[in-house]
mmCIF file of C-alpha atoms in Angstrom:
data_model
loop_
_atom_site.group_PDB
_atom_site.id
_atom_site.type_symbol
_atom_site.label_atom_id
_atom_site.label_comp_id
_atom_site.label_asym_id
_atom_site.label_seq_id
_atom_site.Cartn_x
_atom_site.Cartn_y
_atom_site.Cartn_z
ATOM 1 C CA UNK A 246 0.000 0.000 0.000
ATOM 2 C CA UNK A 247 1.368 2.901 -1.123
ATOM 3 C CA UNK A 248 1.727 6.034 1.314
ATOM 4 C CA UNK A 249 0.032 9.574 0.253
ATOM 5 C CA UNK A 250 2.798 12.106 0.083
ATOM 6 C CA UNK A 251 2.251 14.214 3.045
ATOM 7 C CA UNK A 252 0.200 17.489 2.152
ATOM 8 C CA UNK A 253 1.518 21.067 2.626
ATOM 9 C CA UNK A 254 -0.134 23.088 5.985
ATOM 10 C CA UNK A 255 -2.207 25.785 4.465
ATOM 11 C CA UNK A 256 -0.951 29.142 4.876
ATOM 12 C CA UNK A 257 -2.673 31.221 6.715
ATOM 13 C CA UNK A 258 -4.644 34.154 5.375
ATOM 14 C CA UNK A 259 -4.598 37.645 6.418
ATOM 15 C CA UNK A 260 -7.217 39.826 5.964
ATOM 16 C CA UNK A 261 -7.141 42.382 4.418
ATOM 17 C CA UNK A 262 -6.707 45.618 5.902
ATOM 18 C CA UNK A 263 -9.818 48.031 6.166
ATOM 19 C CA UNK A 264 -10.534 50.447 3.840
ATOM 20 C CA UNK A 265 -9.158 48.846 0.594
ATOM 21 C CA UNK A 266 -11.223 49.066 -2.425
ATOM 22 C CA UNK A 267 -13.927 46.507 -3.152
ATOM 23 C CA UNK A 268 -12.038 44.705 -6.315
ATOM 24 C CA UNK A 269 -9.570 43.659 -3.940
ATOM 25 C CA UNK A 270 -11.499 42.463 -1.008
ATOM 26 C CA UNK A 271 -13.575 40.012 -3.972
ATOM 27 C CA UNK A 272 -10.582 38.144 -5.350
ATOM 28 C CA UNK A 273 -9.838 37.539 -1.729
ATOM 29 C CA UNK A 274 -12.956 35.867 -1.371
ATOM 30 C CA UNK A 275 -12.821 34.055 -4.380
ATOM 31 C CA UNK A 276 -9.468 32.285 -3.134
ATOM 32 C CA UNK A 277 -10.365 31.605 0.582
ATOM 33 C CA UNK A 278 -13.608 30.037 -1.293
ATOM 34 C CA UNK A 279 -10.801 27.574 -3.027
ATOM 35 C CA UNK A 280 -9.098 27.151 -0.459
ATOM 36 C CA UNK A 281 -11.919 26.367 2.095
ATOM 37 C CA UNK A 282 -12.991 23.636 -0.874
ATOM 38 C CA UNK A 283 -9.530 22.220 -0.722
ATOM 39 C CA UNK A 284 -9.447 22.065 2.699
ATOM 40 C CA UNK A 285 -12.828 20.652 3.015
ATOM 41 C CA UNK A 286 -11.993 18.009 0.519
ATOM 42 C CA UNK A 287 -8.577 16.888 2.100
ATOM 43 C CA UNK A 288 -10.512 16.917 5.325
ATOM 44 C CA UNK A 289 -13.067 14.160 4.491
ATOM 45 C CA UNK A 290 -10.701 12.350 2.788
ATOM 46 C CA UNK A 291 -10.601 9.425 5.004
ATOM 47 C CA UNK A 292 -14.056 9.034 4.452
ATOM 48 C CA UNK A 293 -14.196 8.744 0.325
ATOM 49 C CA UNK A 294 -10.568 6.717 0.901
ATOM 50 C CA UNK A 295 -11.970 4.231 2.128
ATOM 51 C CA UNK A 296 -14.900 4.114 -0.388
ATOM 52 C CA UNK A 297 -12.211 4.588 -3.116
ATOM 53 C CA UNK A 298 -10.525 1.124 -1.607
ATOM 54 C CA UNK A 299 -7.453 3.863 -1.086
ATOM 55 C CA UNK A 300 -4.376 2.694 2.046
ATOM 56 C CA UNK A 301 -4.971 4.220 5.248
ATOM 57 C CA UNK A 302 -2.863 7.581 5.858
ATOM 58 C CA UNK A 303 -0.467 7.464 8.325
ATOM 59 C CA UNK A 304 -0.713 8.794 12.404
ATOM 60 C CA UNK A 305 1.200 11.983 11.446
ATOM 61 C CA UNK A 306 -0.978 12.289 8.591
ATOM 62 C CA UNK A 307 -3.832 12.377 10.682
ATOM 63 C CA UNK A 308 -1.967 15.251 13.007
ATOM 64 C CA UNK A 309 -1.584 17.628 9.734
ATOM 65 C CA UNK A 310 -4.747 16.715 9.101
ATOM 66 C CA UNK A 311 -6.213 18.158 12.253
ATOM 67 C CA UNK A 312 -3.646 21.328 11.811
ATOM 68 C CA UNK A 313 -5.512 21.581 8.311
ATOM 69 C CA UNK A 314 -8.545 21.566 10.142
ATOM 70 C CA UNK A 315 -8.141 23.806 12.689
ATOM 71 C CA UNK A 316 -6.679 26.220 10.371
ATOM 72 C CA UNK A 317 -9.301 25.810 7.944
ATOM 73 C CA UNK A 318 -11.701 26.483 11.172
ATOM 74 C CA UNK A 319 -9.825 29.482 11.825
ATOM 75 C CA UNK A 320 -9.628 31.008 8.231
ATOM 76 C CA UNK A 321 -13.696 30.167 8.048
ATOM 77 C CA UNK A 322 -14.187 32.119 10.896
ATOM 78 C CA UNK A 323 -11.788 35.022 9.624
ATOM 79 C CA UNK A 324 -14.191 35.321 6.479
ATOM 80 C CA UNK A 325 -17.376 35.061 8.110
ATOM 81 C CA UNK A 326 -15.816 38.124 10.647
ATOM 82 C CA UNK A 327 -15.112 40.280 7.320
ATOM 83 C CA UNK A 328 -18.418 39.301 5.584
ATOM 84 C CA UNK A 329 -20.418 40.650 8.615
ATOM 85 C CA UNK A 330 -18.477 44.060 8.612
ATOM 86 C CA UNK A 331 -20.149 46.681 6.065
ATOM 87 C CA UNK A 332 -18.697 47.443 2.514
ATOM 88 C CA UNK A 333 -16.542 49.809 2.665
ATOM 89 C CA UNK A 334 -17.939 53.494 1.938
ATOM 90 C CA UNK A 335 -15.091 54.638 -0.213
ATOM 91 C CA UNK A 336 -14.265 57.206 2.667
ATOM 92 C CA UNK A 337 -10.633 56.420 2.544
ATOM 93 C CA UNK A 338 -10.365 56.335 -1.449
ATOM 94 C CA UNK A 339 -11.936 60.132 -1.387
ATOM 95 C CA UNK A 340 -9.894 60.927 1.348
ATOM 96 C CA UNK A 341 -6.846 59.903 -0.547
ATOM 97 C CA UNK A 342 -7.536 61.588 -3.313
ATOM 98 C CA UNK A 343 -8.310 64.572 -1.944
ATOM 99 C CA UNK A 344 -4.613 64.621 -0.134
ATOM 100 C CA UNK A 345 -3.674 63.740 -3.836
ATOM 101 C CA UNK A 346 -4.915 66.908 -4.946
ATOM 102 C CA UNK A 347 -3.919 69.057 -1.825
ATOM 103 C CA UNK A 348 -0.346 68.016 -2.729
ATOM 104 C CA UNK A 349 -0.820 68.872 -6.056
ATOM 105 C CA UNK A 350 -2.177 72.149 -5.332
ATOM 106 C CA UNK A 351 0.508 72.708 -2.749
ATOM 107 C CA UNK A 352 2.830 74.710 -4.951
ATOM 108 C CA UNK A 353 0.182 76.849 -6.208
ATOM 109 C CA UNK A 354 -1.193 77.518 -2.870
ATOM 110 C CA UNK A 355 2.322 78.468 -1.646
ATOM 111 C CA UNK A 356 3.026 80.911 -4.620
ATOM 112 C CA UNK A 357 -0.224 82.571 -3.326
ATOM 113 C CA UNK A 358 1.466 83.812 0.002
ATOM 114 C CA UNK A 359 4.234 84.799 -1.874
ATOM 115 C CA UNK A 360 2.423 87.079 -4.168
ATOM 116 C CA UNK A 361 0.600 88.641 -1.040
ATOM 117 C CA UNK A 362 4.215 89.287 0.584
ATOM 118 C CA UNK A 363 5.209 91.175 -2.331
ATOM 119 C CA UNK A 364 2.448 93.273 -2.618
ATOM 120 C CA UNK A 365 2.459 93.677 1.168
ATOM 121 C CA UNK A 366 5.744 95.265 0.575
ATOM 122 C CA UNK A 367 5.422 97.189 -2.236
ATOM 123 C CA UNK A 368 2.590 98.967 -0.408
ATOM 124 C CA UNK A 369 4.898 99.264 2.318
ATOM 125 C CA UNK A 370 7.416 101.060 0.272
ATOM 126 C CA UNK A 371 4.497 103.070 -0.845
ATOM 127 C CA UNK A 372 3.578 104.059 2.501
ATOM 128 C CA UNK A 373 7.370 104.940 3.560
ATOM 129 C CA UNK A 374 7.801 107.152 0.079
ATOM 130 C CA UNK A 375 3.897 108.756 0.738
ATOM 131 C CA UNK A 376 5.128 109.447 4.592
ATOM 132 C CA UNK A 377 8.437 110.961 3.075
ATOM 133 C CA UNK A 378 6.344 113.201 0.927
ATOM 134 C CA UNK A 379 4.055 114.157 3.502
ATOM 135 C CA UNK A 380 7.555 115.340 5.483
ATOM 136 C CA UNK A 381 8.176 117.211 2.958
ATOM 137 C CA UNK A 382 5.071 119.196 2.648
ATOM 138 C CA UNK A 383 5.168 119.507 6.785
ATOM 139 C CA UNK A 384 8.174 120.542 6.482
ATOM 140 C CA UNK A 385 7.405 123.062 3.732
ATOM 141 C CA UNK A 386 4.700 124.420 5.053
ATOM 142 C CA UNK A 387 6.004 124.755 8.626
ATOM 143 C CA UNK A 388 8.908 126.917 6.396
ATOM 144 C CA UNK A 389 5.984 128.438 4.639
ATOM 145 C CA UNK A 390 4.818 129.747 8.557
ATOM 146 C CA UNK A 391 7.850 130.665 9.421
ATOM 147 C CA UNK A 392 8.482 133.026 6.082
ATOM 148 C CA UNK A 393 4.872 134.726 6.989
ATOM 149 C CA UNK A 394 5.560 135.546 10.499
ATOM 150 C CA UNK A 395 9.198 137.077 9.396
ATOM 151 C CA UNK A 396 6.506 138.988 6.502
ATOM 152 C CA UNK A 397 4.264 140.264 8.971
ATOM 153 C CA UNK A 398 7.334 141.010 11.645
ATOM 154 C CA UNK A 399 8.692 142.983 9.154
ATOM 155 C CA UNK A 400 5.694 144.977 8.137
ATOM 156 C CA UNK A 401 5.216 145.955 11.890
ATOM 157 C CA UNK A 402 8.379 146.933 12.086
ATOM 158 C CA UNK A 403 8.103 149.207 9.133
ATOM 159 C CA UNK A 404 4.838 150.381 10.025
ATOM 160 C CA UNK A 405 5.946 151.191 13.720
ATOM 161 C CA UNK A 406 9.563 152.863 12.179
ATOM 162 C CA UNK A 407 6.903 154.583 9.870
ATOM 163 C CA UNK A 408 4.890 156.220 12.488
ATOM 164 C CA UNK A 409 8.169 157.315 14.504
ATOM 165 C CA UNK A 410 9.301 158.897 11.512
ATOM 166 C CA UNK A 411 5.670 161.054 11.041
ATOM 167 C CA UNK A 412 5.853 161.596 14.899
ATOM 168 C CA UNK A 413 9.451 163.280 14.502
ATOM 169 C CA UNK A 414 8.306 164.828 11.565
ATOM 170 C CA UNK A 415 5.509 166.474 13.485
ATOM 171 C CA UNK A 416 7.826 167.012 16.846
ATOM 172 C CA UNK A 417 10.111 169.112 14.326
ATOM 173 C CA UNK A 418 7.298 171.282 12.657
ATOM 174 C CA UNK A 419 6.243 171.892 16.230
ATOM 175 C CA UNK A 420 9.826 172.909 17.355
ATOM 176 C CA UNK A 421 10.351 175.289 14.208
ATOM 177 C CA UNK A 422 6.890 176.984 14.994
ATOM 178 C CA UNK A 423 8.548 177.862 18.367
ATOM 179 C CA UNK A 424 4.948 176.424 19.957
ATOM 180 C CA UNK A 425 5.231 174.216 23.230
ATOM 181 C CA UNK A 426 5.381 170.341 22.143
ATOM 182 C CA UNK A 427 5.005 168.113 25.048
ATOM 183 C CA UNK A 428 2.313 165.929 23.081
ATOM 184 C CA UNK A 429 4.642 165.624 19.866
ATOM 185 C CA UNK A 430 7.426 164.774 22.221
ATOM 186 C CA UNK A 431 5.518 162.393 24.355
ATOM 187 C CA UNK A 432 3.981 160.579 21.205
ATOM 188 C CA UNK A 433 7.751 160.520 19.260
ATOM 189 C CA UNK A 434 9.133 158.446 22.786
ATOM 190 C CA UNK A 435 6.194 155.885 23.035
ATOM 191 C CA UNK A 436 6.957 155.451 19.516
ATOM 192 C CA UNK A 437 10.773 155.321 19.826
ATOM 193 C CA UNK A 438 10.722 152.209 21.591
ATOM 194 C CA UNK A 439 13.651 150.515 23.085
ATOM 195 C CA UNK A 440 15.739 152.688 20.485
ATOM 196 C CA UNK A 441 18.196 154.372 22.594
ATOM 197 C CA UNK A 442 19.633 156.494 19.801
ATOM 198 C CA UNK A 443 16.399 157.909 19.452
ATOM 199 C CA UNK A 444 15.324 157.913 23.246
ATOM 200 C CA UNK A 445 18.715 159.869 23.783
ATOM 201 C CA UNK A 446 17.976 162.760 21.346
ATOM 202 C CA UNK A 447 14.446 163.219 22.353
ATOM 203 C CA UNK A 448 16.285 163.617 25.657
ATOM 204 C CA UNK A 449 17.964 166.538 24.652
ATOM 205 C CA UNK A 450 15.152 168.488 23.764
ATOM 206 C CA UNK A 451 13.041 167.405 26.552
ATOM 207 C CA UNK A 452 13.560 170.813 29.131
ATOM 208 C CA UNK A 453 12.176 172.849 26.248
ATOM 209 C CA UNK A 454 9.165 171.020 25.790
ATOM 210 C CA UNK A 455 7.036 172.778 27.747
ATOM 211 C CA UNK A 456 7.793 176.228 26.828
ATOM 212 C CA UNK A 457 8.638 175.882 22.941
ATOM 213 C CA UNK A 458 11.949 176.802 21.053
ATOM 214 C CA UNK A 459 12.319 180.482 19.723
ATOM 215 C CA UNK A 460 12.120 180.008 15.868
ATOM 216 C CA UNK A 461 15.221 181.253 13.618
ATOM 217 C CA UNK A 462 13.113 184.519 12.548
ATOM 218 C CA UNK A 463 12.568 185.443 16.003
ATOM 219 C CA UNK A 464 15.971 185.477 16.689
ATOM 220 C CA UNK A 465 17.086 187.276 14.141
ATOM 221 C CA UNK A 466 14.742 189.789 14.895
ATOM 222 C CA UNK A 467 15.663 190.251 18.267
ATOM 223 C CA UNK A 468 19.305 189.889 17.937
ATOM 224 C CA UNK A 469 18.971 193.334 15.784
ATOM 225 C CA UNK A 470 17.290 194.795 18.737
ATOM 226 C CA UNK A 471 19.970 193.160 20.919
ATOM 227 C CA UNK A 472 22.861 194.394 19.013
ATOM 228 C CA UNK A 473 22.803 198.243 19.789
ATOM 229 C CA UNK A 474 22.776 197.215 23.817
ATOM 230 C CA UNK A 475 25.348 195.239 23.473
ATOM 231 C CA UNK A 476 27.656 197.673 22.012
ATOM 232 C CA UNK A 477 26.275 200.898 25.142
ATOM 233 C CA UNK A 478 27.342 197.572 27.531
ATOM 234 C CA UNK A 479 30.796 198.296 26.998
ATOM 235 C CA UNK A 480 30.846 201.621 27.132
ATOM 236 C CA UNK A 481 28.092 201.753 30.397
ATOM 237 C CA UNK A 482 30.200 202.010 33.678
ATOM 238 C CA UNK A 483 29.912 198.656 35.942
ATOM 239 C CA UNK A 484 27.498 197.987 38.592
ATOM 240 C CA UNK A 485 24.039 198.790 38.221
ATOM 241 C CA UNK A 486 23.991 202.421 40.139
ATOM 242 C CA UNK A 487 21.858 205.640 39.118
ATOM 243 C CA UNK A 488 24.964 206.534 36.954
ATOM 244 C CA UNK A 489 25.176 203.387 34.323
ATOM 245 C CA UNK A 490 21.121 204.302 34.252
ATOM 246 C CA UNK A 491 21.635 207.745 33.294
ATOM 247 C CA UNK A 492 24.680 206.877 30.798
ATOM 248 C CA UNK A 493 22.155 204.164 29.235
ATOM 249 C CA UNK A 494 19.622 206.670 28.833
ATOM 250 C CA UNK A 495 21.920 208.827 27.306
ATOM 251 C CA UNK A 496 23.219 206.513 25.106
ATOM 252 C CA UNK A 497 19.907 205.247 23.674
ATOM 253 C CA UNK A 498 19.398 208.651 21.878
ATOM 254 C CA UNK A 499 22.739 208.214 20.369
ATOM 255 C CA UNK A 500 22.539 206.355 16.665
ATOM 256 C CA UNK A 501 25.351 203.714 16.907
ATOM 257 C CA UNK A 502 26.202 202.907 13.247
ATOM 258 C CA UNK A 503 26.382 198.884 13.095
ATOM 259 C CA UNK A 504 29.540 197.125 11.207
ATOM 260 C CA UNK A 505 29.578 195.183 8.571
ATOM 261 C CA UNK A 506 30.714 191.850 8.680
ATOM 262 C CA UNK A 507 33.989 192.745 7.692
ATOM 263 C CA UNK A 508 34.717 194.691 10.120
ATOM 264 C CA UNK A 509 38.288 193.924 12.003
ATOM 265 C CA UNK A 510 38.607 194.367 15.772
ATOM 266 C CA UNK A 511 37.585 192.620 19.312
ATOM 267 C CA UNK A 512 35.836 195.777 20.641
ATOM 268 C CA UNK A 513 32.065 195.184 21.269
ATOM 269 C CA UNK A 514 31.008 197.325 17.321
ATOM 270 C CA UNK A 515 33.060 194.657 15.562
ATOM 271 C CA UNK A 516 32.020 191.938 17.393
ATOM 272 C CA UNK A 517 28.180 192.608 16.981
ATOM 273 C CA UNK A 518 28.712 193.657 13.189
ATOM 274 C CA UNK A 519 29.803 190.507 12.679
ATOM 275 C CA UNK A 520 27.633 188.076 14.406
ATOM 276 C CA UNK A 521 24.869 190.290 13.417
ATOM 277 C CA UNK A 522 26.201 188.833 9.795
ATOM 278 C CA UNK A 523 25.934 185.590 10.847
ATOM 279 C CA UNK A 524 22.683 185.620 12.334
ATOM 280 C CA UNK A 525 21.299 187.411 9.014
ATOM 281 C CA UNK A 526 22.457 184.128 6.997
ATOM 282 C CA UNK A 527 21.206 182.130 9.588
ATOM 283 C CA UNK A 528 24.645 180.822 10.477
ATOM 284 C CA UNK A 529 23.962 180.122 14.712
ATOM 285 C CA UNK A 530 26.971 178.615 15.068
ATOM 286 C CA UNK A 531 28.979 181.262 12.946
ATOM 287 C CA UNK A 532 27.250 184.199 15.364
ATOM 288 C CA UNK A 533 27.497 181.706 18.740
ATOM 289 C CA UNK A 534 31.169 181.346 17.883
ATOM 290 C CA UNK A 535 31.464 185.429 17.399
ATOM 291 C CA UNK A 536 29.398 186.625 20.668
ATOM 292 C CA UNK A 537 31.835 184.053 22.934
ATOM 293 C CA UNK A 538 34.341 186.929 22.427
ATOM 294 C CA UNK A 539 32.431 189.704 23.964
ATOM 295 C CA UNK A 540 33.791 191.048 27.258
ATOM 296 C CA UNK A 541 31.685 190.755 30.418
ATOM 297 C CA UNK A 542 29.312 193.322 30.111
ATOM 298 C CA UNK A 543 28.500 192.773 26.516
ATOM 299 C CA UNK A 544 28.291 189.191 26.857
ATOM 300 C CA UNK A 545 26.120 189.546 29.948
ATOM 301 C CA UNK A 546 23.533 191.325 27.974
ATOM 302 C CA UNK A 547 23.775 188.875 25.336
ATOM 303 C CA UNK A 548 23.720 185.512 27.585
ATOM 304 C CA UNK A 549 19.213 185.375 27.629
ATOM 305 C CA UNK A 550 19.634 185.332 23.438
ATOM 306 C CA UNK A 551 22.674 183.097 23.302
ATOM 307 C CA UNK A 552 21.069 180.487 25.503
ATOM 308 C CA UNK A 553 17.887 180.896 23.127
ATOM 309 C CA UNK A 554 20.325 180.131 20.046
ATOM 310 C CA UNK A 555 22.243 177.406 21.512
ATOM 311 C CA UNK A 556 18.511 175.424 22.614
ATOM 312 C CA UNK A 557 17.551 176.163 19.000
ATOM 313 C CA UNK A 558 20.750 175.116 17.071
ATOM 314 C CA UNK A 559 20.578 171.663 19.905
ATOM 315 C CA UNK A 560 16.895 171.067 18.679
ATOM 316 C CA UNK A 561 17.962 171.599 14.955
ATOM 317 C CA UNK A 562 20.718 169.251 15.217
ATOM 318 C CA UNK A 563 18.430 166.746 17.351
ATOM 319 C CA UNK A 564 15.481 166.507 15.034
ATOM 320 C CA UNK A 565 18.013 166.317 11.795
ATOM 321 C CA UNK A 566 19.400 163.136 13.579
ATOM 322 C CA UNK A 567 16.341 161.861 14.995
ATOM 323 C CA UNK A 568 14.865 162.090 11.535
ATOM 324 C CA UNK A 569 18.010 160.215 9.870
ATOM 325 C CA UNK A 570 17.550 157.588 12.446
ATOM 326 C CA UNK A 571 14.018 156.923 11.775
ATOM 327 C CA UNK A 572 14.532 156.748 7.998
ATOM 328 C CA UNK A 573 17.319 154.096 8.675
ATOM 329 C CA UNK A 574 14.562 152.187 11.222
ATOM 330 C CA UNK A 575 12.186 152.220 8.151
ATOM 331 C CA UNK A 576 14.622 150.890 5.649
ATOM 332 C CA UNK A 577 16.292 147.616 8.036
ATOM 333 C CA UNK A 578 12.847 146.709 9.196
ATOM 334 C CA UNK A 579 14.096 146.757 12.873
ATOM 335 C CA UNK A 580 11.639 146.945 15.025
ATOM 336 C CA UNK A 581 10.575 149.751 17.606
ATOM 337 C CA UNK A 582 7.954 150.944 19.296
ATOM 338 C CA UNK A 583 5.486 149.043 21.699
#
């Protein structure tokens, strides 16, 4: 009796895993369906062997026989577990290819950031050249400011030079009329300001303000009623006794015959012909400088019209300045006044 050759243990089968498609999970069917008819086959064997007249297997054939079995058991069990769970859904198929196309959509998705960066930044740059711009104009128009403040400071200044100048002008008018001028004076040193040019030649013609200046015509005019008394002064005895009174009387009725300018000499006649001259021609200073040689009685009698020509040469000389200094304020834009 021959012996069957000994049969291979069937291998076992895995399942397969979940989620794969449903092509797969068939064919896997269709082979454990084989292999379960195999396996049934080989296990009632021994009962068709004997009907087929075949030998008996041996003892360790029956052992792989009972592997076979319990294997087969096992694997039966295995198909009837995945034929109870559901089909599969085709979750897992969408879901893959929906990380197909995410990955495939990646790059595109990542240029996308990209572009946003570089617009981000151009708009920055936009931003930094629109804020420099915006400097600019601040910065122009804070100049702009500044240029009409210096405008309008110099127009004040101008207009407050210009109104000490018609103040002087008026102070001076008054002055030459020989009329009192407190108010002309009073308005020209408001006006003056902190100007201490001007606030020192106002101050020279401040004691007269009350009282006025003699004008140039009234001193002529009373310098050629001056003259003939100054010339009887020198001849007049000193001291003031009934004697020089009755000598001045005297004297009055006498027609002194004034000299010209050219006339040569320090006695009193000369001396009063020739500031007489000077006074005619309105030189002050010429007849001032001829009158200091007088001797003491002469220049005694002549001291009331000399002081009256020195306040009114002072003012003349004051005013020319003042007036010069006004027309200077008016021109440099300095300012003065309140």
């Amino acid at each position: 009796m021959t012996s069957e050759p000994a049969s291979e243990p069937a291998a076992p089968v895995e399942a397969p895993t979940q989620g794969a498609p449903k092509k797969s999970s068939g064919r896997l069917i269709a082979v454990l369906a084989v292999l379960a008819l195999g396996g049934g086959a080989y296990g009632t064997f021994p009962l068709w062997r004997d009907l087929l007249g075949l030998p008996s297997a041996p003892a360790s054939e029956s052992f792989e026989v009972e592997n076979l079995r319990a294997e087969l058991a096992a694997a039966t069990n295995r198909i009837a577990q995945l034929e109870a769970k559901p089909p599969a859904d085709g979750s897992d198929a969408a879901r893959l290819d929906r990380l197909e196309e995410a990955l495939k959509s990646a790059p595109a998705r990542a240029a996308a950031p990209i572009a946003e960066i570089e617009s981000i930044s151009k708009q920055l740059a936009d931003l930094k050249r629109y804020s420099a711009e915006a400097s600019a104009v601040l910065r122009l128009a804070e100049r702009l400011e500044q240029l009409d403040l210096a405008v309008r400071d110099l127009q004040a200044k101008r207009s407050s030079a210009a109104a000490l100048l018609l103040a002087v002008g008026q102070l001076r008018e008054a002055v030459a009329a020989g009329r009192p001028f407190d108010s002309e004076w009073r308005a020209a040193r408001v006006l003056a300001g902190e100007d201490t040019e001007s606030l020192g030649l106002l101050d020279q013609i401040k004691p007269q303000a009350g009282e006025g200046i003699a004008p140039r015509a009234a001193l002529v005019q009373s310098f050629d009623v001056l003259a003939p008394a100054l010339i009887r002064a020198e001849i007049l005895p000193e001291g003031d006794g009934w004697w020089r009174r009755t000598a001045d009387r005297l004297l009055s009725l006498v027609t002194i015959r004034r000299e010209d300018g050219a006339a040569v000499g320090a006695n009193a006649a000369a001396v009063v012909g020739r500031a007489q001259a000077a006074v005619s021609r309105g030189d002050l200073a010429a007849a001032l400088a001829e009158l200091d040689a007088l001797s003491p009685g002469p220049a005694q009698a002549a001291a009331p019209w000399i002081a009256a020509a020195k306040a009114r040469q002072g003012a003349d000389k004051a005013l020319s300045q003042m007036t010069a200094q006004a027309v200077a304020l008016a021109g440099s834009g300095v300012r003065v006044g309140p």
